[in-house]
Amino acid sequence: MKAVELLRTRITYAEDAFAELVLWQLPKAVVGSTHRYKYRLAYVVKGECVVRYDNEGGKGDHRHIADKQQSYVFTTPEQLITDFERDIARWNHENRNS
């Protein structure tokens, strides 16, 4: 099996805010992950990435909210996107006056 791109999209939330979502299914797991998906999901506001989910090789599944990084427990691609969207909503709510 070759790597298969499952998703590549850009969603505009506002004139100065957008999300980019990229998801691949791989023939084998990347180092640090227990599943066969490679992903990077980023929410950018005013040119700054404020929410990011990724699983770069060696670091495993994790997310960045503002300047904080924490582990992320990957279950399914659908749940990944749901969690990412929830964190975008939370970030927008907490930063609505900035």
XYZ file of N, CA and C in Angstrom:
294
model
N 0.844 -1.190 0.000
C 0.000 0.000 0.000
C 0.877 1.237 0.000
N 0.548 2.172 -0.850
C 1.222 3.463 -0.862
C 0.487 4.400 0.084
N 1.132 5.512 0.429
C 0.462 6.548 1.219
C -0.703 7.103 0.392
N -1.821 7.326 1.068
C -3.020 7.839 0.401
C -3.447 9.119 1.106
N -3.538 10.193 0.338
C -4.017 11.444 0.912
C -5.532 11.353 1.085
N -5.987 11.498 2.317
C -7.418 11.411 2.613
C -8.082 12.773 2.674
N -7.310 13.779 3.029
C -7.892 15.112 3.210
C -6.826 16.170 3.013
N -7.157 17.199 2.285
C -6.324 18.398 2.157
C -7.300 19.536 1.876
N -7.475 20.390 2.872
C -8.429 21.476 2.701
C -8.006 22.693 3.507
N -8.526 23.815 3.090
C -8.322 25.077 3.802
C -9.701 25.657 4.071
N -9.956 26.002 5.327
C -11.248 26.550 5.731
C -11.028 27.973 6.217
N -11.732 28.910 5.621
C -11.635 30.304 6.038
C -12.680 30.568 7.109
N -12.222 31.072 8.257
C -13.115 31.403 9.366
C -13.412 32.893 9.407
N -12.444 33.697 9.016
C -12.586 35.154 8.997
C -11.533 35.688 8.032
N -11.567 36.982 7.790
C -10.593 37.583 6.883
C -9.159 37.303 7.329
N -8.955 37.198 8.638
C -7.605 36.997 9.176
C -7.438 35.658 9.894
N -8.318 34.691 9.629
C -8.249 33.396 10.317
C -8.644 32.261 9.373
N -7.827 31.208 9.356
C -8.122 30.044 8.530
C -7.528 28.796 9.176
N -8.029 27.649 8.737
C -7.489 26.356 9.170
C -7.042 25.588 7.935
N -5.941 24.870 8.069
C -5.492 23.948 7.040
C -5.447 22.560 7.649
N -6.055 21.603 6.949
C -6.118 20.224 7.431
C -5.537 19.311 6.366
N -4.557 18.497 6.766
C -3.947 17.522 5.871
C -3.889 16.196 6.613
N -4.373 15.129 5.966
C -4.420 13.810 6.591
C -4.068 12.751 5.550
N -3.123 11.888 5.897
C -2.686 10.797 5.032
C -2.883 9.477 5.754
N -3.172 8.423 5.007
C -3.116 7.071 5.536
C -1.842 6.448 4.975
N -1.022 5.902 5.858
C 0.290 5.383 5.485
C 0.319 3.858 5.506
N 1.308 3.266 4.856
C 1.435 1.819 4.907
C 1.825 1.310 6.302
N 2.517 2.153 7.084
C 2.861 1.789 8.458
C 2.897 3.060 9.304
N 2.840 2.874 10.604
C 2.800 4.014 11.527
C 4.103 4.801 11.489
N 4.011 6.115 11.697
C 5.213 6.931 11.860
C 5.778 6.658 13.257
N 7.064 6.853 13.414
C 7.717 6.620 14.701
C 7.045 7.475 15.770
N 6.643 6.847 16.862
C 5.995 7.560 17.958
C 4.479 7.450 17.954
N 3.894 6.941 16.879
C 2.442 6.774 16.779
C 2.119 5.284 16.660
N 0.904 4.923 17.060
C 0.490 3.518 16.999
C -0.515 3.256 15.883
N -0.782 4.237 15.060
C -1.754 4.134 13.970
C -1.069 4.475 12.654
N -1.771 4.257 11.553
C -1.188 4.475 10.226
C -1.622 5.799 9.595
N -1.801 6.829 10.398
C -2.192 8.136 9.862
C -1.095 9.150 10.149
N -0.887 10.024 9.199
C 0.015 11.162 9.349
C -0.849 12.382 9.135
N -0.743 13.362 10.039
C -1.629 14.516 9.930
C -0.952 15.790 10.421
N -1.473 16.889 9.917
C -1.141 18.209 10.448
C -2.377 19.082 10.247
N -2.849 19.603 11.332
C -4.023 20.471 11.328
C -3.580 21.761 12.000
N -3.796 22.874 11.340
C -3.334 24.149 11.888
C -4.417 25.206 11.764
N -4.573 25.977 12.821
C -5.481 27.124 12.830
C -4.619 28.364 12.983
N -4.708 29.260 12.013
C -3.855 30.440 11.944
C -4.721 31.693 12.051
N -4.327 32.582 12.966
C -5.038 33.852 13.171
C -4.017 34.983 13.092
N -4.292 35.947 12.229
C -3.400 37.098 12.049
C -1.962 36.661 11.804
N -1.807 35.613 11.001
C -0.490 35.128 10.621
C 0.212 34.261 11.651
N -0.428 33.963 12.765
C 0.180 33.158 13.827
C -0.599 31.860 14.016
N 0.107 30.747 14.053
C -0.528 29.460 14.305
C -0.848 29.366 15.789
N -2.140 29.304 16.118
C -2.558 29.320 17.526
C -3.064 27.963 18.010
N -3.446 27.079 17.084
C -3.842 25.702 17.421
C -3.244 24.800 16.346
N -2.536 23.757 16.781
C -1.968 22.825 15.808
C -1.975 21.416 16.384
N -2.385 20.474 15.576
C -2.327 19.049 15.898
C -1.401 18.411 14.861
N -0.470 17.581 15.314
C 0.384 16.877 14.362
C 1.020 15.668 15.030
N 1.639 14.850 14.207
C 2.335 13.672 14.710
C 3.632 13.474 13.945
N 4.478 14.476 14.017
C 5.764 14.378 13.329
C 6.559 13.204 13.888
N 7.360 12.592 13.030
C 8.130 11.417 13.412
C 8.965 11.644 14.663
N 8.882 10.702 15.585
C 9.653 10.769 16.814
C 8.951 11.463 17.956
N 8.020 12.364 17.671
C 7.302 13.085 18.725
C 5.943 12.473 19.023
N 5.426 11.693 18.110
C 4.121 11.090 18.316
C 2.991 12.096 18.221
N 1.819 11.661 18.617
C 0.615 12.490 18.529
C 0.653 13.566 19.616
N 0.475 14.810 19.191
C 0.454 15.916 20.146
C -0.263 17.109 19.538
N -0.537 18.073 20.404
C -1.187 19.300 19.939
C -0.531 20.499 20.613
N -0.646 21.618 19.950
C -0.132 22.881 20.445
C -1.327 23.826 20.559
N -1.507 24.398 21.713
C -2.521 25.433 21.908
C -1.732 26.661 22.377
N -1.730 27.692 21.524
C -0.885 28.867 21.763
C 0.551 28.371 21.920
N 1.196 28.630 23.033
C 2.592 28.232 23.203
C 2.762 26.967 24.039
N 1.674 26.241 24.305
C 1.742 25.028 25.116
C 1.583 23.786 24.246
N 2.435 22.792 24.496
C 2.349 21.513 23.785
C 1.941 20.435 24.772
N 1.055 19.536 24.308
C 0.643 18.418 25.152
C 0.374 17.198 24.287
N 0.483 16.031 24.906
C 0.197 14.782 24.203
C -1.259 14.771 23.762
N -1.514 14.046 22.694
C -2.870 13.866 22.195
C -3.094 12.379 21.970
N -4.226 11.871 22.405
C -4.558 10.460 22.209
C -5.405 10.332 20.947
N -4.798 9.832 19.888
C -5.475 9.654 18.614
C -6.341 8.399 18.684
N -7.602 8.522 18.242
C -8.477 7.348 18.161
C -8.924 7.098 16.722
N -9.500 8.121 16.081
C -9.956 8.002 14.692
C -9.739 9.342 13.994
N -9.677 9.331 12.664
C -9.575 10.602 11.946
C -10.769 11.527 12.231
N -11.948 10.954 12.354
C -13.139 11.767 12.619
C -13.038 12.451 13.985
N -12.571 11.716 14.989
C -12.434 12.296 16.323
C -11.331 13.346 16.341
N -10.270 13.129 15.590
C -9.190 14.108 15.469
C -9.739 15.449 14.992
N -10.522 15.421 13.941
C -11.087 16.651 13.379
C -12.072 17.282 14.357
N -12.885 16.478 15.018
C -13.824 16.990 16.026
C -13.071 17.686 17.153
N -12.010 17.063 17.647
C -11.230 17.659 18.734
C -10.554 18.951 18.292
N -10.032 18.956 17.071
C -9.400 20.154 16.514
C -10.413 21.297 16.417
N -11.583 21.017 15.888
C -12.625 22.046 15.771
C -13.065 22.550 17.147
N -13.141 21.658 18.123
C -13.493 22.056 19.491
C -12.432 23.002 20.060
N -11.158 22.711 19.812
C -10.095 23.585 20.311
C -10.068 24.928 19.590
N -10.429 24.951 18.322
C -10.561 26.227 17.610
C -11.662 27.055 18.261
N -12.819 26.450 18.501
C -13.939 27.165 19.123
C -13.546 27.684 20.502
N -12.859 26.847 21.270
C -12.424 27.263 22.605
C -11.438 28.427 22.508
N -10.470 28.335 21.602
C -9.484 29.416 21.442
C -10.191 30.709 21.042
N -11.128 30.619 20.089
C -11.862 31.815 19.659
C -12.658 32.410 20.806
N -13.282 31.572 21.625
C -14.046 32.062 22.758
C -13.141 32.755 23.781
N -12.011 32.139 24.089
C -11.097 32.687 25.098
C -10.364 33.921 24.612
N -10.285 34.130 23.300
C -9.512 35.236 22.740
C -10.372 36.178 21.910
N -11.645 36.202 22.159
C -12.556 36.997 21.334
C -12.326 38.500 21.440
N -11.652 38.969 22.467
C -11.406 40.409 22.618
C -10.002 40.822 22.230
N -9.246 39.900 21.638
C -7.863 40.261 21.273
C -7.703 40.528 19.804
